[in-house]
Short mmCIF file of C-alpha atoms in Angstrom, two decimals:
data_model
loop_
_atom_site.label_atom_id
_atom_site.label_comp_id
_atom_site.label_asym_id
_atom_site.label_seq_id
_atom_site.Cartn_x
_atom_site.Cartn_y
_atom_site.Cartn_z
CA MET R 1343 22.61 5.49 -31.03
CA GLY R 1344 19.09 6.33 -31.93
CA THR R 1345 15.88 5.55 -29.95
CA PHE R 1346 15.58 4.28 -26.36
CA GLY R 1347 14.59 0.77 -27.86
CA GLU R 1348 17.93 0.65 -29.61
CA TYR R 1349 19.62 1.33 -26.31
CA ILE R 1350 17.79 -1.56 -24.75
CA LYS R 1351 18.53 -3.85 -27.70
CA SER R 1352 22.28 -2.86 -27.58
CA ALA R 1353 22.34 -3.54 -23.80
CA LEU R 1354 20.64 -6.98 -24.17
CA SER R 1355 23.18 -7.89 -26.99
CA SER R 1356 26.12 -6.96 -24.74
CA ILE R 1357 24.58 -9.04 -21.84
CA ARG R 1358 24.10 -12.04 -24.12
CA ASN R 1359 27.58 -11.73 -25.44
CA ASN R 1360 29.05 -11.86 -21.85
CA LYS R 1361 26.87 -14.39 -20.19
CA GLY R 1362 29.39 -15.35 -17.46
CA ARG R 1363 30.19 -11.78 -16.48
CA SER R 1364 26.49 -10.81 -16.60
CA PHE R 1365 25.53 -13.78 -14.29
CA LEU R 1366 28.27 -12.72 -11.79
CA THR R 1367 26.89 -9.24 -11.95
CA MET R 1368 23.38 -10.43 -11.01
CA LEU R 1369 24.44 -12.97 -8.46
CA GLY R 1370 24.87 -10.53 -5.67
CA ILE R 1371 21.57 -8.76 -6.41
CA ILE R 1372 19.81 -12.20 -6.60
CA ILE R 1373 21.17 -13.31 -3.18
CA GLY R 1374 20.41 -9.88 -1.62
CA ILE R 1375 16.79 -9.57 -2.85
CA ALA R 1376 16.07 -13.24 -2.08
CA ALA R 1377 17.44 -12.74 1.45
CA VAL R 1378 15.57 -9.61 2.22
CA LEU R 1379 12.15 -10.86 0.79
CA THR R 1380 12.63 -14.25 2.62
CA VAL R 1381 13.17 -12.48 5.99
CA LEU R 1382 10.32 -10.04 5.47
CA ILE R 1383 7.79 -12.77 4.36
CA ILE R 1384 8.82 -15.08 7.29
CA GLY R 1385 8.48 -11.99 9.63
CA ASP R 1386 4.92 -11.19 8.26
CA GLY R 1387 4.04 -15.06 8.61
CA MET R 1388 5.34 -15.10 12.15
CA LYS R 1389 3.32 -12.20 13.08
CA ALA R 1390 0.16 -13.47 11.33
CA THR R 1391 0.60 -16.80 13.10
CA VAL R 1392 1.01 -15.32 16.53
CA ASN R 1393 -1.94 -12.95 16.04
CA SER R 1394 -3.96 -15.87 14.73
CA GLU R 1395 -3.22 -17.84 17.96
CA MET R 1396 -4.24 -14.89 20.05
CA ASP R 1397 -7.52 -14.53 18.07
CA SER R 1398 -8.21 -18.33 18.49
CA ILE R 1399 -8.32 -17.91 22.12
CA GLY R 1400 -11.60 -16.10 21.43
CA ALA R 1401 -11.84 -14.17 24.80
CA THR R 1402 -9.81 -11.30 26.02
CA THR R 1403 -10.04 -9.13 29.07
CA ILE R 1404 -10.20 -5.59 30.09
CA SER R 1405 -9.05 -4.47 33.50
CA VAL R 1406 -10.65 -1.55 35.33
CA SER R 1407 -9.51 0.24 38.48
CA LEU R 1408 -9.65 3.44 40.36
CA ASP R 1409 -6.81 5.88 40.83
CA ASN R 1410 -6.68 6.38 44.55
CA THR R 1411 -4.82 9.58 44.19
CA LYS R 1412 -7.88 11.12 42.51
CA THR R 1413 -10.85 9.45 44.31
CA ASP R 1414 -11.35 7.54 47.58
CA LYS R 1415 -14.26 5.60 46.14
CA LEU R 1416 -14.17 1.75 45.58
CA PHE R 1417 -16.44 -0.52 43.79
CA THR R 1418 -19.21 -2.40 45.32
CA LYS R 1419 -21.06 -5.53 44.20
CA ASP R 1420 -24.04 -3.36 43.01
CA ASP R 1421 -21.67 -1.22 41.14
CA LEU R 1422 -20.34 -4.15 39.15
CA ASP R 1423 -23.96 -5.24 38.37
CA ARG R 1424 -24.85 -1.82 37.15
CA ILE R 1425 -21.65 -1.56 35.05
CA GLU R 1426 -22.39 -5.07 33.48
CA GLU R 1427 -25.80 -4.02 32.51
CA GLY R 1428 -24.47 -0.84 30.90
CA LEU R 1429 -21.87 -2.62 28.61
CA GLU R 1430 -22.61 -4.35 25.46
CA ASN R 1431 -21.13 -7.45 23.79
CA ILE R 1432 -19.47 -8.84 26.89
CA TYR R 1433 -19.51 -12.19 28.69
CA GLY R 1434 -19.70 -10.40 31.90
CA VAL R 1435 -17.50 -8.64 34.63
CA SER R 1436 -15.75 -10.14 37.59
CA PRO R 1437 -14.01 -8.78 40.65
CA SER R 1438 -10.23 -9.34 40.53
CA ILE R 1439 -9.53 -11.20 43.77
CA THR R 1440 -6.72 -13.68 44.59
CA ILE R 1441 -6.65 -15.59 47.81
CA TRP R 1442 -3.43 -17.41 48.85
CA GLY R 1443 -3.92 -20.29 51.24
CA GLU R 1444 -3.19 -23.89 51.87
CA THR R 1445 -4.96 -27.19 51.94
CA MET R 1446 -4.31 -30.35 53.80
CA VAL R 1447 -4.59 -33.71 51.97
CA ARG R 1448 -3.74 -36.95 53.70
CA GLY R 1449 -1.78 -35.13 56.25
CA GLN R 1450 0.10 -33.22 53.60
CA SER R 1451 0.01 -29.48 53.36
CA TYR R 1452 -0.13 -27.87 49.81
CA ASP R 1453 -0.03 -24.24 48.88
CA MET R 1454 -3.07 -23.02 46.96
CA SER R 1455 -3.94 -20.09 44.90
CA LEU R 1456 -7.69 -19.24 44.42
CA SER R 1457 -8.83 -16.99 41.75
CA CYS R 1458 -12.11 -15.58 43.02
CA GLY R 1459 -14.65 -14.12 40.57
CA SER R 1460 -17.80 -14.55 38.67
CA GLN R 1461 -19.01 -17.15 36.18
CA ALA R 1462 -17.48 -14.90 33.47
CA MET R 1463 -14.09 -16.12 34.41
CA GLU R 1464 -14.84 -19.29 32.38
CA TYR R 1465 -14.42 -17.24 29.19
CA GLY R 1466 -10.91 -16.26 30.28
CA ALA R 1467 -7.88 -17.32 27.96
CA GLY R 1468 -6.91 -20.93 28.69
CA VAL R 1469 -10.17 -22.01 30.45
CA LYS R 1470 -11.08 -25.36 28.95
CA MET R 1471 -13.01 -27.72 30.91
CA VAL R 1472 -11.98 -31.50 30.63
CA HIS R 1473 -14.33 -32.80 33.47
CA GLY R 1474 -17.42 -31.51 35.09
CA ARG R 1475 -18.53 -28.01 34.61
CA TYR R 1476 -17.67 -24.38 35.49
CA PHE R 1477 -19.60 -22.63 38.24
CA ASN R 1478 -22.49 -20.50 36.74
CA ALA R 1479 -24.45 -17.42 37.57
CA SER R 1480 -26.64 -19.32 40.02
CA ASP R 1481 -23.72 -20.66 41.97
CA VAL R 1482 -22.23 -17.06 42.17
CA GLU R 1483 -25.60 -15.55 43.20
CA ASP R 1484 -26.06 -18.09 45.89
CA GLY R 1485 -22.59 -18.03 47.07
CA LYS R 1486 -22.23 -21.75 46.71
CA LYS R 1487 -18.98 -23.30 48.07
CA VAL R 1488 -17.87 -24.86 44.84
CA CYS R 1489 -14.50 -25.05 43.18
CA VAL R 1490 -12.85 -25.69 39.80
CA LEU R 1491 -9.35 -27.10 39.82
CA SER R 1492 -6.60 -27.46 37.33
CA GLN R 1493 -5.65 -30.78 36.08
CA ILE R 1494 -2.22 -30.83 37.87
CA ALA R 1495 -3.84 -29.72 41.16
CA ALA R 1496 -6.52 -32.41 41.01
CA LYS R 1497 -3.91 -35.11 40.35
CA LYS R 1498 -1.71 -33.80 43.21
CA LEU R 1499 -4.40 -33.41 45.76
CA PHE R 1500 -6.54 -36.48 44.94
CA GLY R 1501 -4.14 -38.79 43.12
CA TYR R 1502 -6.20 -38.80 39.96
CA GLU R 1503 -7.59 -36.16 37.46
CA GLU R 1504 -11.41 -36.68 37.46
CA ALA R 1505 -11.87 -35.49 41.00
CA VAL R 1506 -15.36 -34.08 40.50
CA GLY R 1507 -17.35 -34.71 43.70
CA GLU R 1508 -14.41 -34.54 45.88
CA THR R 1509 -14.05 -31.89 48.71
CA VAL R 1510 -11.11 -29.65 49.24
CA THR R 1511 -10.51 -27.81 52.37
CA ILE R 1512 -8.69 -24.58 52.05
CA THR R 1513 -7.35 -22.36 54.88
CA ALA R 1514 -6.54 -18.56 54.45
CA TYR R 1515 -6.56 -15.70 56.78
CA ASP R 1516 -6.84 -18.18 59.58
CA LEU R 1517 -10.27 -19.20 58.25
CA THR R 1518 -11.07 -22.47 56.77
CA GLY R 1519 -13.72 -23.41 54.22
CA GLU R 1520 -14.71 -26.63 52.41
CA PHE R 1521 -15.29 -26.47 48.71
CA LEU R 1522 -17.00 -29.11 46.52
CA VAL R 1523 -14.99 -29.84 43.31
CA ILE R 1524 -17.43 -29.49 40.33
CA GLY R 1525 -15.04 -29.32 37.42
CA ILE R 1526 -11.56 -29.78 36.24
CA ARG R 1527 -10.13 -27.39 33.77
CA GLU R 1528 -7.11 -28.02 31.38
CA ASP R 1529 -3.76 -26.77 32.70
CA THR R 1530 -2.45 -23.57 31.57
CA SER R 1531 1.30 -22.56 31.30
CA MET R 1532 0.86 -20.63 34.61
CA ASP R 1533 -0.37 -23.84 36.37
CA THR R 1534 2.50 -25.67 35.08
CA ALA R 1535 5.11 -23.02 36.15
CA TYR R 1536 3.56 -22.55 39.55
CA ALA R 1537 3.46 -26.39 40.32
CA SER R 1538 6.87 -27.28 38.87
CA TYR R 1539 9.22 -24.42 39.05
CA LEU R 1540 8.61 -22.64 42.48
CA GLU R 1541 10.69 -23.80 45.42
CA GLU R 1542 7.40 -24.49 47.09
CA PRO R 1543 4.89 -25.85 44.49
CA MET R 1544 1.55 -24.02 44.31
CA TYR R 1545 -1.68 -25.39 42.89
CA MET R 1546 -4.45 -23.34 41.50
CA GLY R 1547 -8.25 -23.25 41.51
CA ASP R 1548 -11.28 -21.07 40.79
CA VAL R 1549 -14.12 -20.27 43.14
CA PRO R 1550 -17.21 -18.05 43.15
CA TYR R 1551 -16.20 -14.65 44.76
CA THR R 1552 -19.40 -14.62 46.75
CA ALA R 1553 -18.49 -17.87 48.25
CA ALA R 1554 -14.97 -16.75 48.99
CA ALA R 1555 -16.28 -13.53 50.60
CA GLY R 1556 -18.65 -15.73 52.88
CA VAL R 1557 -15.89 -18.13 53.96
CA TYR R 1558 -13.07 -15.59 54.36
CA SER R 1559 -14.91 -12.56 55.46
CA LEU R 1560 -14.18 -10.29 52.37
CA ASN R 1561 -15.91 -7.00 52.04
CA LEU R 1562 -17.51 -6.90 48.69
CA ASP R 1563 -18.29 -3.27 48.95
CA THR R 1564 -14.53 -2.31 48.85
CA LEU R 1565 -13.41 -3.80 45.52
CA GLU R 1566 -10.33 -1.97 44.03
CA SER R 1567 -10.62 -3.45 40.49
CA PHE R 1568 -12.61 -5.76 38.29
CA THR R 1569 -12.18 -7.58 34.93
CA ILE R 1570 -14.37 -7.43 31.87
CA TYR R 1571 -14.49 -10.56 29.93
CA LEU R 1572 -15.50 -10.26 26.10
CA ASP R 1573 -14.84 -11.77 22.68
CA SER R 1574 -11.72 -10.29 21.08
CA GLU R 1575 -13.93 -9.17 18.10
CA TYR R 1576 -15.42 -6.38 20.32
CA LYS R 1577 -12.28 -5.42 22.14
CA ASN R 1578 -12.05 -1.86 20.57
CA ALA R 1579 -15.74 -1.07 20.90
CA VAL R 1580 -15.90 -2.07 24.54
CA LEU R 1581 -12.66 -0.27 25.31
CA SER R 1582 -14.14 2.84 23.91
CA GLN R 1583 -17.35 2.68 26.02
CA ALA R 1584 -16.00 1.10 29.34
CA ARG R 1585 -14.56 4.20 30.77
CA SER R 1586 -17.67 6.25 30.08
CA VAL R 1587 -19.88 3.64 31.75
CA VAL R 1588 -17.83 3.32 34.78
CA GLU R 1589 -17.52 6.96 35.16
CA ASN R 1590 -21.41 7.39 35.05
CA VAL R 1591 -21.96 4.60 37.43
CA MET R 1592 -19.38 5.77 39.91
CA GLY R 1593 -20.15 9.47 39.60
CA LEU R 1594 -16.58 10.33 38.43
CA ARG R 1595 -17.29 12.03 35.15
CA GLY R 1596 -14.42 14.22 34.10
CA GLU R 1597 -12.16 13.43 37.04
CA GLY R 1598 -9.76 11.13 35.27
CA ALA R 1599 -9.91 8.69 38.08
CA VAL R 1600 -10.91 5.59 36.07
CA LYS R 1601 -7.98 3.51 34.70
CA VAL R 1602 -8.82 1.15 31.88
CA SER R 1603 -6.28 -1.24 30.30
CA SER R 1604 -6.72 -4.06 27.82
CA GLY R 1605 -5.38 -7.55 28.59
CA TYR R 1606 -5.35 -8.05 24.79
CA GLY R 1607 -2.35 -5.57 24.72
CA PHE R 1608 -0.08 -8.40 25.02
CA ASP R 1609 -0.43 -9.21 21.29
CA GLN R 1610 0.22 -5.54 20.30
CA THR R 1611 3.33 -5.64 22.35
CA THR R 1612 4.31 -9.03 20.77
CA ASP R 1613 3.62 -7.64 17.26
CA THR R 1614 5.88 -4.67 17.87
CA ILE R 1615 8.72 -6.84 19.29
CA LEU R 1616 8.30 -9.14 16.23
CA THR R 1617 8.32 -6.12 13.95
CA ILE R 1618 11.61 -4.88 15.46
CA ILE R 1619 13.26 -8.31 15.19
CA THR R 1620 12.18 -8.74 11.50
CA SER R 1621 13.39 -5.21 10.72
CA VAL R 1622 16.74 -5.70 12.26
CA VAL R 1623 17.33 -9.03 10.42
CA ALA R 1624 16.00 -7.47 7.14
CA ILE R 1625 18.53 -4.66 7.51
CA ILE R 1626 21.35 -7.08 8.02
CA ALA R 1627 20.08 -9.00 4.95
CA ALA R 1628 19.97 -5.82 3.08
CA ILE R 1629 23.68 -5.43 3.46
CA SER R 1630 24.06 -8.21 0.85
CA LEU R 1631 22.12 -5.89 -1.52
CA LEU R 1632 24.80 -3.30 -0.99
CA VAL R 1633 27.50 -5.81 -1.79
CA GLY R 1634 25.64 -6.70 -4.89
CA GLY R 1635 25.39 -3.19 -5.95
CA ILE R 1636 29.15 -2.65 -5.45
CA GLY R 1637 29.59 -5.88 -7.43
CA VAL R 1638 27.50 -4.33 -10.23
CA MET R 1639 29.71 -1.20 -10.16
CA ASN R 1640 32.91 -3.19 -10.24
CA ILE R 1641 32.01 -5.62 -13.10
CA MET R 1642 30.50 -2.63 -15.20
CA THR R 1643 33.80 -0.85 -14.58
CA VAL R 1644 35.74 -3.82 -15.92
CA SER R 1645 33.23 -3.91 -18.87
CA VAL R 1646 34.06 -0.26 -19.70
CA THR R 1647 37.72 -1.06 -19.69
CA GLU R 1648 37.32 -4.12 -21.90
CA ARG R 1649 35.07 -2.04 -24.35
CA THR R 1650 37.12 1.04 -24.52
CA ARG R 1651 38.03 0.72 -28.13
CA GLU R 1652 34.32 -0.01 -29.03
CA ILE R 1653 33.31 3.10 -27.16
CA GLY R 1654 36.00 5.21 -29.08
CA ILE R 1655 34.68 3.80 -32.45
CA ARG R 1656 31.16 4.79 -31.51
CA LYS R 1657 32.05 8.23 -30.29
CA SER R 1658 34.22 8.87 -33.46
CA LEU R 1659 31.21 7.86 -35.61
CA GLY R 1660 29.06 10.56 -33.90
CA ALA R 1661 27.61 8.78 -30.91
CA ARG R 1662 26.73 11.49 -28.21
CA THR R 1663 27.93 11.17 -24.65
CA SER R 1664 24.43 11.08 -23.44
CA SER R 1665 23.96 7.89 -25.80
CA ILE R 1666 26.86 6.09 -24.35
CA LEU R 1667 25.78 6.96 -20.83
CA THR R 1668 22.21 5.81 -21.45
CA GLN R 1669 23.40 2.52 -23.03
CA PHE R 1670 25.54 1.62 -20.02
CA LEU R 1671 22.89 2.59 -17.56
CA ALA R 1672 20.34 0.55 -19.41
CA GLU R 1673 22.78 -2.36 -19.17
CA ALA R 1674 23.16 -1.97 -15.46
CA SER R 1675 19.28 -1.56 -14.92
CA ILE R 1676 18.50 -4.63 -17.06
CA LEU R 1677 21.00 -6.80 -14.99
CA THR R 1678 19.68 -5.61 -11.66
CA PHE R 1679 16.07 -5.79 -12.86
CA THR R 1680 16.47 -9.35 -13.92
CA GLY R 1681 18.43 -10.30 -10.84
CA GLY R 1682 15.72 -8.65 -8.78
CA ILE R 1683 12.98 -10.76 -10.53
CA ILE R 1684 15.16 -14.06 -10.11
CA GLY R 1685 15.70 -13.03 -6.42
CA ILE R 1686 12.04 -12.52 -5.95
CA ILE R 1687 11.17 -15.98 -7.36
CA LEU R 1688 13.97 -17.45 -5.21
CA GLY R 1689 12.85 -15.50 -2.07
CA LEU R 1690 9.27 -16.50 -2.46
CA SER R 1691 10.22 -20.21 -2.93
CA LEU R 1692 12.55 -20.25 0.18
CA ALA R 1693 9.95 -18.33 2.22
CA TYR R 1694 7.21 -20.74 1.22
CA LEU R 1695 9.28 -23.67 2.11
CA ILE R 1696 10.54 -22.39 5.45
CA CYS R 1697 7.06 -21.12 6.44
CA ASN R 1698 5.60 -24.58 5.79
CA VAL R 1699 8.35 -26.46 7.64
CA ILE R 1700 8.17 -24.04 10.66
CA GLY R 1701 4.35 -23.82 10.56
CA PHE R 1702 4.03 -20.13 9.97
CA ALA R 1703 1.48 -18.56 7.78
CA PHE R 1704 2.59 -17.82 4.23
CA SER R 1705 1.45 -14.23 3.50
CA VAL R 1706 2.88 -12.07 0.64
CA ASN R 1707 2.17 -8.43 0.41
CA PRO R 1708 2.14 -7.44 -3.32
CA LEU R 1709 3.27 -3.87 -2.37
CA LEU R 1710 6.34 -5.52 -0.82
CA VAL R 1711 7.30 -7.50 -3.97
CA LEU R 1712 6.88 -4.27 -6.16
CA LEU R 1713 9.07 -2.32 -3.61
CA VAL R 1714 11.77 -5.02 -3.96
CA VAL R 1715 11.64 -4.77 -7.68
CA ALA R 1716 11.95 -1.00 -7.59
CA ILE R 1717 14.89 -1.25 -5.05
CA SER R 1718 16.74 -3.67 -7.20
CA THR R 1719 16.33 -1.45 -10.38
CA ALA R 1720 17.29 1.66 -8.34
CA ILE R 1721 20.47 -0.21 -7.17
CA GLY R 1722 21.48 -0.87 -10.75
CA LEU R 1723 20.85 2.87 -11.79
CA PHE R 1724 22.77 4.21 -8.62
CA PHE R 1725 25.89 1.85 -8.86
CA GLY R 1726 25.81 1.93 -12.82
CA ILE R 1727 26.18 5.81 -12.83
CA TYR R 1728 29.96 5.68 -12.24
CA PRO R 1729 31.00 3.20 -14.98
CA ALA R 1730 28.44 4.66 -17.28
CA LYS R 1731 29.78 8.25 -16.78
CA ARG R 1732 33.39 6.90 -17.16
CA ALA R 1733 32.41 5.24 -20.44
CA ALA R 1734 30.57 8.46 -21.66
CA ASN R 1735 33.51 10.72 -20.84
CA LEU R 1736 36.28 8.74 -22.64
CA ASP R 1737 38.19 10.61 -25.10
CA PRO R 1738 37.52 9.01 -28.52
CA ILE R 1739 41.09 9.46 -29.75
CA GLU R 1740 42.56 7.99 -26.60
CA ALA R 1741 39.98 5.22 -26.79
CA LEU R 1742 40.83 4.29 -30.34
CA ARG R 1743 44.47 3.90 -29.40
CA THR R 1744 43.66 1.37 -26.69
CA GLU R 1745 44.50 -2.25 -27.74
#
């Protein structure tokens, strides 16, 4: 046959002379590549969108507690102050205290859940003020009996949302306290769930932990855990220093008694789940690539049968077995490479359209595109081997006898 360029030229000539068959050969590859690429890009867009939503929250939390099997120590209010001073790039620390109680409004009893903490809770995920203000460091230090309610709690308890200035009476542990409502925060999904889906609706509010301690006789020197509030940008840095700072303050260096966990781990778990889902769907879509490869093999086998006499003539004129093999492999590779390129264009277009309709980020990894091109070409070579070898091994005399 001659040089490799002549093999390519001959392969292209054969493809042009059999346009219909060539298109059918590529169709399976086009569909397979487009399906796989579309799924992977949508999967990446879905992960990017979820991560972007998590980052847009701005704040994250780190939970710190002590392993009671390794130490009998507990946190005190002074310990928390010292820990907060030792940590950089944080909004603050807050005890993790929840009080379950009830309130009476116009003769009606309602269940209440109070999150008791410091002013740092304002930076927690989902805390957006719609009326009034959140309690501040001065309120916490002075133990002021103030309260921030969710929108749904304000509407239910007082009949209207802008309930700043109202007083709510909450009873817990057989003790009752009156709290001045200084702010209304936007409802979170948890507020809605607690108020709408429990058999006995529960409404939520936030109060300074010092005020709760004064009203409900809580001991602030026996705190089992606390929460660090920080911007998500600094989560890794704070995570790396939190354990060391807490161990130093508590005198627990080297005892392994301090447990630190990131509230931001939710997005990592979500990312893992989305990756698994995308991978499974991509594997299913890749089955179409296998079908396309088998289609290449079948149609190339038919091509060998149709061109048996042509092969016999070439071999009788001195064409080497390797030349025939190379020509048919070149033809299969060109078909699958071309099908891969068309499939990539189709896949990118579909992914772009779907991402825009659904609202996912459209993100394309160039390495992924190159990998898809390589896979499509490799499929052509793999599934083209059998028909190519069959053509190369034809006996020229028998081939010339074929009509």
